[in-house]
mmCIF file of C-alpha atoms in Angstrom:
data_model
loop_
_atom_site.group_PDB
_atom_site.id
_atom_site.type_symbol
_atom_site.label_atom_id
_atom_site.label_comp_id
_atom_site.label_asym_id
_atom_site.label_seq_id
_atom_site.Cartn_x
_atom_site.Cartn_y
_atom_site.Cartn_z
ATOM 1 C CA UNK A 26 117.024 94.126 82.391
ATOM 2 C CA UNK A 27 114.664 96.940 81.837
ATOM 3 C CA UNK A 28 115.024 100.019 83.613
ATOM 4 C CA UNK A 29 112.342 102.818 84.535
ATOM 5 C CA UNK A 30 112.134 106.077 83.130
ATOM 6 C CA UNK A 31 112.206 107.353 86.432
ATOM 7 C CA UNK A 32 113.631 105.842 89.751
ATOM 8 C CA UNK A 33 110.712 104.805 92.080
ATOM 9 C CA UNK A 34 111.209 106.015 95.457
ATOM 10 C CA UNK A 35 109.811 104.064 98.483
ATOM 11 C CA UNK A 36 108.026 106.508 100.888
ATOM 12 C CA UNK A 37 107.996 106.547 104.873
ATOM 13 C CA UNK A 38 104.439 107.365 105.431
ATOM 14 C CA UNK A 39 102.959 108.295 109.253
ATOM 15 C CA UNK A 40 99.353 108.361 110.000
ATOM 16 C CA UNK A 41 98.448 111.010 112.625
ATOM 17 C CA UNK A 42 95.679 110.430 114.436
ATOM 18 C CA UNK A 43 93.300 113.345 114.866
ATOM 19 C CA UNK A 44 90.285 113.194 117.218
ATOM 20 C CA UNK A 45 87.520 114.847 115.750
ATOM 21 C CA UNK A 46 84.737 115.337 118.643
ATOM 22 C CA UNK A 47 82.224 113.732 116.864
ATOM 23 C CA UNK A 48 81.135 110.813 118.768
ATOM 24 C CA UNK A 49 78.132 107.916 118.831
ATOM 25 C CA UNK A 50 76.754 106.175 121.689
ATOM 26 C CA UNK A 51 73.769 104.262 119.893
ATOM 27 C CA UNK A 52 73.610 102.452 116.460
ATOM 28 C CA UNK A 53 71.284 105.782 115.014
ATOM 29 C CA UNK A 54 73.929 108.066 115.962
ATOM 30 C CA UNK A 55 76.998 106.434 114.447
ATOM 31 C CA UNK A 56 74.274 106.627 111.627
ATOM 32 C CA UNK A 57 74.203 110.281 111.341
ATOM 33 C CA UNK A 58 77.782 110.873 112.269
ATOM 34 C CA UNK A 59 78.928 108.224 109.179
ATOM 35 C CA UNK A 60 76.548 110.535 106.769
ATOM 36 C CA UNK A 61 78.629 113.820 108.410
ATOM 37 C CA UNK A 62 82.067 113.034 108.985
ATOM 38 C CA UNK A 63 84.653 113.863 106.436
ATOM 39 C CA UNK A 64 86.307 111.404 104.063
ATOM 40 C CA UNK A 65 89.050 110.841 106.262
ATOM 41 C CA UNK A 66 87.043 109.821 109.060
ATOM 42 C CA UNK A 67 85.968 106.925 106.612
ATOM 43 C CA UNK A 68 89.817 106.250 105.864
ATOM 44 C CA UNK A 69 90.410 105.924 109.289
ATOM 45 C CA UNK A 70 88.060 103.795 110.720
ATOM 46 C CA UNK A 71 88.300 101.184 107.669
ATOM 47 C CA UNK A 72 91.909 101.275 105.543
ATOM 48 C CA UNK A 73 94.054 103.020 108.365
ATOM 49 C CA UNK A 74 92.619 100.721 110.695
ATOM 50 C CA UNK A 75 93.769 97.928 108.966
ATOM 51 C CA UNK A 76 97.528 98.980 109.378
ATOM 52 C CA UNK A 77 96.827 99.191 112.435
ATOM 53 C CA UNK A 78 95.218 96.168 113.498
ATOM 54 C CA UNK A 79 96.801 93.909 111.093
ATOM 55 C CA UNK A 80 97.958 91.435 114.061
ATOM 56 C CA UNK A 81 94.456 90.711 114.689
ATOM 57 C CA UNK A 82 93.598 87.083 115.795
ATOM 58 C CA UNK A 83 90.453 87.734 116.745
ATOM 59 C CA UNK A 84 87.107 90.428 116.072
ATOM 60 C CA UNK A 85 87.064 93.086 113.052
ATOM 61 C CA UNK A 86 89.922 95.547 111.703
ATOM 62 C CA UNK A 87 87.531 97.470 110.298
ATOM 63 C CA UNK A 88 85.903 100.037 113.421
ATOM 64 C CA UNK A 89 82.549 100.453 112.681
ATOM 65 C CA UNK A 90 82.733 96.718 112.688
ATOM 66 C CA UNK A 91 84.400 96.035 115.983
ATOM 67 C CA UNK A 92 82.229 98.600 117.615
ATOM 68 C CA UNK A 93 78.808 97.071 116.279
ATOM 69 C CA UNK A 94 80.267 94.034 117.840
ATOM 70 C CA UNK A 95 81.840 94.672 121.158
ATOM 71 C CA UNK A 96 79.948 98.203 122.590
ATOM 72 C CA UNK A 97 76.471 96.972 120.582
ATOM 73 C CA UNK A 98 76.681 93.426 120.491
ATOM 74 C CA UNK A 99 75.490 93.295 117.506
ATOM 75 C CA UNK A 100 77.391 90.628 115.544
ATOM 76 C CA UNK A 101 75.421 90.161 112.684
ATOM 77 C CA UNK A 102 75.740 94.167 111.650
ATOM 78 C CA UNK A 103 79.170 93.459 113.035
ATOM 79 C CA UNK A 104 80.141 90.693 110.678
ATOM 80 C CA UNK A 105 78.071 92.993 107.699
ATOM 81 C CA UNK A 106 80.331 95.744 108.337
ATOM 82 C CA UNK A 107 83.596 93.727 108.281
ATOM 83 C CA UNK A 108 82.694 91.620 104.749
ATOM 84 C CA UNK A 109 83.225 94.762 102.818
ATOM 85 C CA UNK A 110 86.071 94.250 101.024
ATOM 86 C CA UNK A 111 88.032 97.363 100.884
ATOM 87 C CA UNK A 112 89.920 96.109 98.000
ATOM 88 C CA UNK A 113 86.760 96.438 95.869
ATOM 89 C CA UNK A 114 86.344 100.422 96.316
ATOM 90 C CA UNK A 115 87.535 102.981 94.136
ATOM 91 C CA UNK A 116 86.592 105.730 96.290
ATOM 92 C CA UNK A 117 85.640 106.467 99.885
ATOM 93 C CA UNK A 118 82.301 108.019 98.968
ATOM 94 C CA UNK A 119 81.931 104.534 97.918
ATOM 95 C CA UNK A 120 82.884 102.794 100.585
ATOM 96 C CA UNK A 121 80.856 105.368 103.151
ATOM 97 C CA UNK A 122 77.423 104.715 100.641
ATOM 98 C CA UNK A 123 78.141 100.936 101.647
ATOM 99 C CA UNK A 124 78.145 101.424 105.586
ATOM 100 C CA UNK A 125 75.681 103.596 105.388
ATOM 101 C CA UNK A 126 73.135 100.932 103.154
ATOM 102 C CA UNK A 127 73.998 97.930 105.801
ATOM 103 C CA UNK A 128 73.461 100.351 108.525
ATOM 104 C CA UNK A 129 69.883 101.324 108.060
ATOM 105 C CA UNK A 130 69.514 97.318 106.818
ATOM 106 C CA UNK A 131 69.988 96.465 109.848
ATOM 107 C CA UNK A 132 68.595 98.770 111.573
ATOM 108 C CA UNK A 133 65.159 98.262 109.298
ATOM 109 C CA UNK A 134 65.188 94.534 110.688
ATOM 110 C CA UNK A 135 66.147 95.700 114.489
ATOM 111 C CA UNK A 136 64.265 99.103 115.079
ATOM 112 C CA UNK A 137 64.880 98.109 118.574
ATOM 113 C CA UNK A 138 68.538 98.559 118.057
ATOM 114 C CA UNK A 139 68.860 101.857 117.015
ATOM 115 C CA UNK A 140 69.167 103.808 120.049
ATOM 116 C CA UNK A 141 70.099 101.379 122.407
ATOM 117 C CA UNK A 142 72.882 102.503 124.199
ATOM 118 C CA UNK A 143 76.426 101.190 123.750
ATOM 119 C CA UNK A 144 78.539 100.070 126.811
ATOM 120 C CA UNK A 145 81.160 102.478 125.289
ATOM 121 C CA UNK A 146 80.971 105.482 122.701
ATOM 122 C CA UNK A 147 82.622 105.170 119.013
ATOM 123 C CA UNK A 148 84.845 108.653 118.753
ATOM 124 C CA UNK A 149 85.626 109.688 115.182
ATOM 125 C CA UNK A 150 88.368 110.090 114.381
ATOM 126 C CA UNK A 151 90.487 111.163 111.037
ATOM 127 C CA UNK A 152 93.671 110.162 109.339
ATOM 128 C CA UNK A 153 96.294 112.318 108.729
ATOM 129 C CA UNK A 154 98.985 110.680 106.502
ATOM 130 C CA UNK A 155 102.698 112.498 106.432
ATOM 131 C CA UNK A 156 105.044 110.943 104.119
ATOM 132 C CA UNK A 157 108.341 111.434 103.441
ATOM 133 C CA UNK A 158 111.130 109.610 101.109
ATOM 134 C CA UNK A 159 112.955 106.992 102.639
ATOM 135 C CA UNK A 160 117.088 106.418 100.781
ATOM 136 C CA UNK A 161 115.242 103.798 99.180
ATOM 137 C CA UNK A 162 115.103 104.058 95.338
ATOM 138 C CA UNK A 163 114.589 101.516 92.407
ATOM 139 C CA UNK A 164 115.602 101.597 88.443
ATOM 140 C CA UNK A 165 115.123 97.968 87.914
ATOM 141 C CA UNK A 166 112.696 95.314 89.009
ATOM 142 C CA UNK A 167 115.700 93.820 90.806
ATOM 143 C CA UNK A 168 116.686 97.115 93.050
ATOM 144 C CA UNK A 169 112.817 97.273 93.977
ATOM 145 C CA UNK A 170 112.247 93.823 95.182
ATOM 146 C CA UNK A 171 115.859 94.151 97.125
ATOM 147 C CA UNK A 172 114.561 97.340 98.403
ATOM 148 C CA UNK A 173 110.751 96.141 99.614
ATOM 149 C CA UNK A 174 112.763 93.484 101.930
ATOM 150 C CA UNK A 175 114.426 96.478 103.881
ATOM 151 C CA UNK A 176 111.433 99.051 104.120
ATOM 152 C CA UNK A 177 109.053 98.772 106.869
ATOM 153 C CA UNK A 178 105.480 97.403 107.169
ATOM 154 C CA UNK A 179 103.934 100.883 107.244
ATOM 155 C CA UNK A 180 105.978 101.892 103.786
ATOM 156 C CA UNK A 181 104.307 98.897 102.422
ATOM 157 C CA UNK A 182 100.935 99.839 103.738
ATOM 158 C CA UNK A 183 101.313 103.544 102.069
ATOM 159 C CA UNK A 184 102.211 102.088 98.612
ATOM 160 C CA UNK A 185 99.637 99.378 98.446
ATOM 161 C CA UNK A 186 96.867 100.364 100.315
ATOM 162 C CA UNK A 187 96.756 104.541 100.553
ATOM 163 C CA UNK A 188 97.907 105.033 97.048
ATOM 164 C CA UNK A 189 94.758 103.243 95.944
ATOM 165 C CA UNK A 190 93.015 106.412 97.327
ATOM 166 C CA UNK A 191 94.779 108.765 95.286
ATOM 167 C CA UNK A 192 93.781 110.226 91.984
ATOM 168 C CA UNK A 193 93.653 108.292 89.857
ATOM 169 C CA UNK A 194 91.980 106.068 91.524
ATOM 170 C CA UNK A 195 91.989 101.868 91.774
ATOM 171 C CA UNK A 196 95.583 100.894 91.099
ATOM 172 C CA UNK A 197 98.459 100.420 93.712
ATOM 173 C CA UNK A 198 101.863 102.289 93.862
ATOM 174 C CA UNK A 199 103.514 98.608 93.388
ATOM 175 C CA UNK A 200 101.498 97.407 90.268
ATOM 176 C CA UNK A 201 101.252 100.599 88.776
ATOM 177 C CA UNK A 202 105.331 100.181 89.002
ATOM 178 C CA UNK A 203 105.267 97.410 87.285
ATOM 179 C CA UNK A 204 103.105 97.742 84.391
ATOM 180 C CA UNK A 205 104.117 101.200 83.563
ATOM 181 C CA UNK A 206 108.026 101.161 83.850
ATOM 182 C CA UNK A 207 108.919 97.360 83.575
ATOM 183 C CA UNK A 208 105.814 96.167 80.906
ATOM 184 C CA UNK A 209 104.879 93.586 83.246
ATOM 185 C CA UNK A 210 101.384 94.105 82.844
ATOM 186 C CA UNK A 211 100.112 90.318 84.273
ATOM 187 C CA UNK A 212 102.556 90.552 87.499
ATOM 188 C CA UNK A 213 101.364 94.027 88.107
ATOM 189 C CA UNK A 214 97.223 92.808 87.955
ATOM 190 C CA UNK A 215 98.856 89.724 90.256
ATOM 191 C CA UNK A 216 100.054 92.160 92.661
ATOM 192 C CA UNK A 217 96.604 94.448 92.839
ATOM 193 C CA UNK A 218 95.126 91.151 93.416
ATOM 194 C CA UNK A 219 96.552 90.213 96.632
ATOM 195 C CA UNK A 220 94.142 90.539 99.663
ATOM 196 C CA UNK A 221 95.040 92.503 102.170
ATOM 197 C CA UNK A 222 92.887 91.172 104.633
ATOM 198 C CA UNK A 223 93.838 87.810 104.815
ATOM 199 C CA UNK A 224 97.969 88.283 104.125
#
């Protein structure tokens, strides 16, 4: 069995939360503050908020979605917001452009909407990741997939999702793995191709 050049070490990533003061209480205002706030307000509010809403039965992981929805009702925006697929962005200036176009979409269509006050005001805030190594450590494709049974949910998260925001961009911790140390170029694209929403 082929071994890596290197040993790949699983990570135990936290997210701290910080609360940035910036806050919305109409549709025109989360607007502006979605132009403004840093990058990692955008993480937050979209990927981080998947890892942390990933038991969701019901409504949107994705913030600017649920809010839309449940202190706007607005569902259509709502269900806008929540079909971008944050497995098709390469960068967050990306994803922010894409927010920003369905925002003032929707808000060309519903003028009325835009600073109607929401029952409750969207906060943004920012994501902080820490990470740290875990005494989990791979040569072979055999001592990683032995290892990903035994780390937790959130080391998963930080390899698959948060290391697609990393330079270089596009291409997850586990695929990258895969193709580059083990020349298992077709399981690695199978891996980057697994939706994160839906599993």
């Amino acid at each position: 069995m082929r071994a890596a050049k290197a040993p790949f070490r699983f990570m135990a990533a936290s997210t701290l939360t910080r609360i940035t003061g910036r806050r919305a209480s109409t549709l025109l205002e989360l607007l502006d503050g979605i132009r403004r706030c840093d990058d990692a307000s955008i993480f937050h509010h979209t990927f981080q908020s998947l890892e942390e809403h990933h038991f969701l039965t019901e409504g949107f992981s994705n913030d600017f979605a649920q809010w839309a929805l449940a202190a706007c009702n607005e569902p259509l925006l709502g269900e806008r917001l929540a079909s971008l697929d944050v497995n098709q962005y390469k960068t967050l200036a990306d994803v922010r452009t894409d927010i920003v176009k369905a925002l003032e979409a929707h808000l060309r269509r519903s003028p009325e909407a835009a600073s109607r006050q929401a029952f409750e005001a969207f906060h943004f805030c920012e994501a902080l990741t820490v990470a740290v190594p875990t005494q989990w450590e791979a040569w072979t494709l055999s001592e990683f997939c032995d290892a990903l049974r035994q780390v937790s949910v959130h080391t998963v998260y930080y390899h698959f999702v948060t290391a697609r925001l990393r330079e270089p961009l596009a291409l997850n911790d586990f695929s990258f793995l895969v193709e580059d140390s083990f020349g298992l170029r077709e399981h690695g694209d199978q891996i980057d191709l697994i939706d994160i929403y839906t599993n």
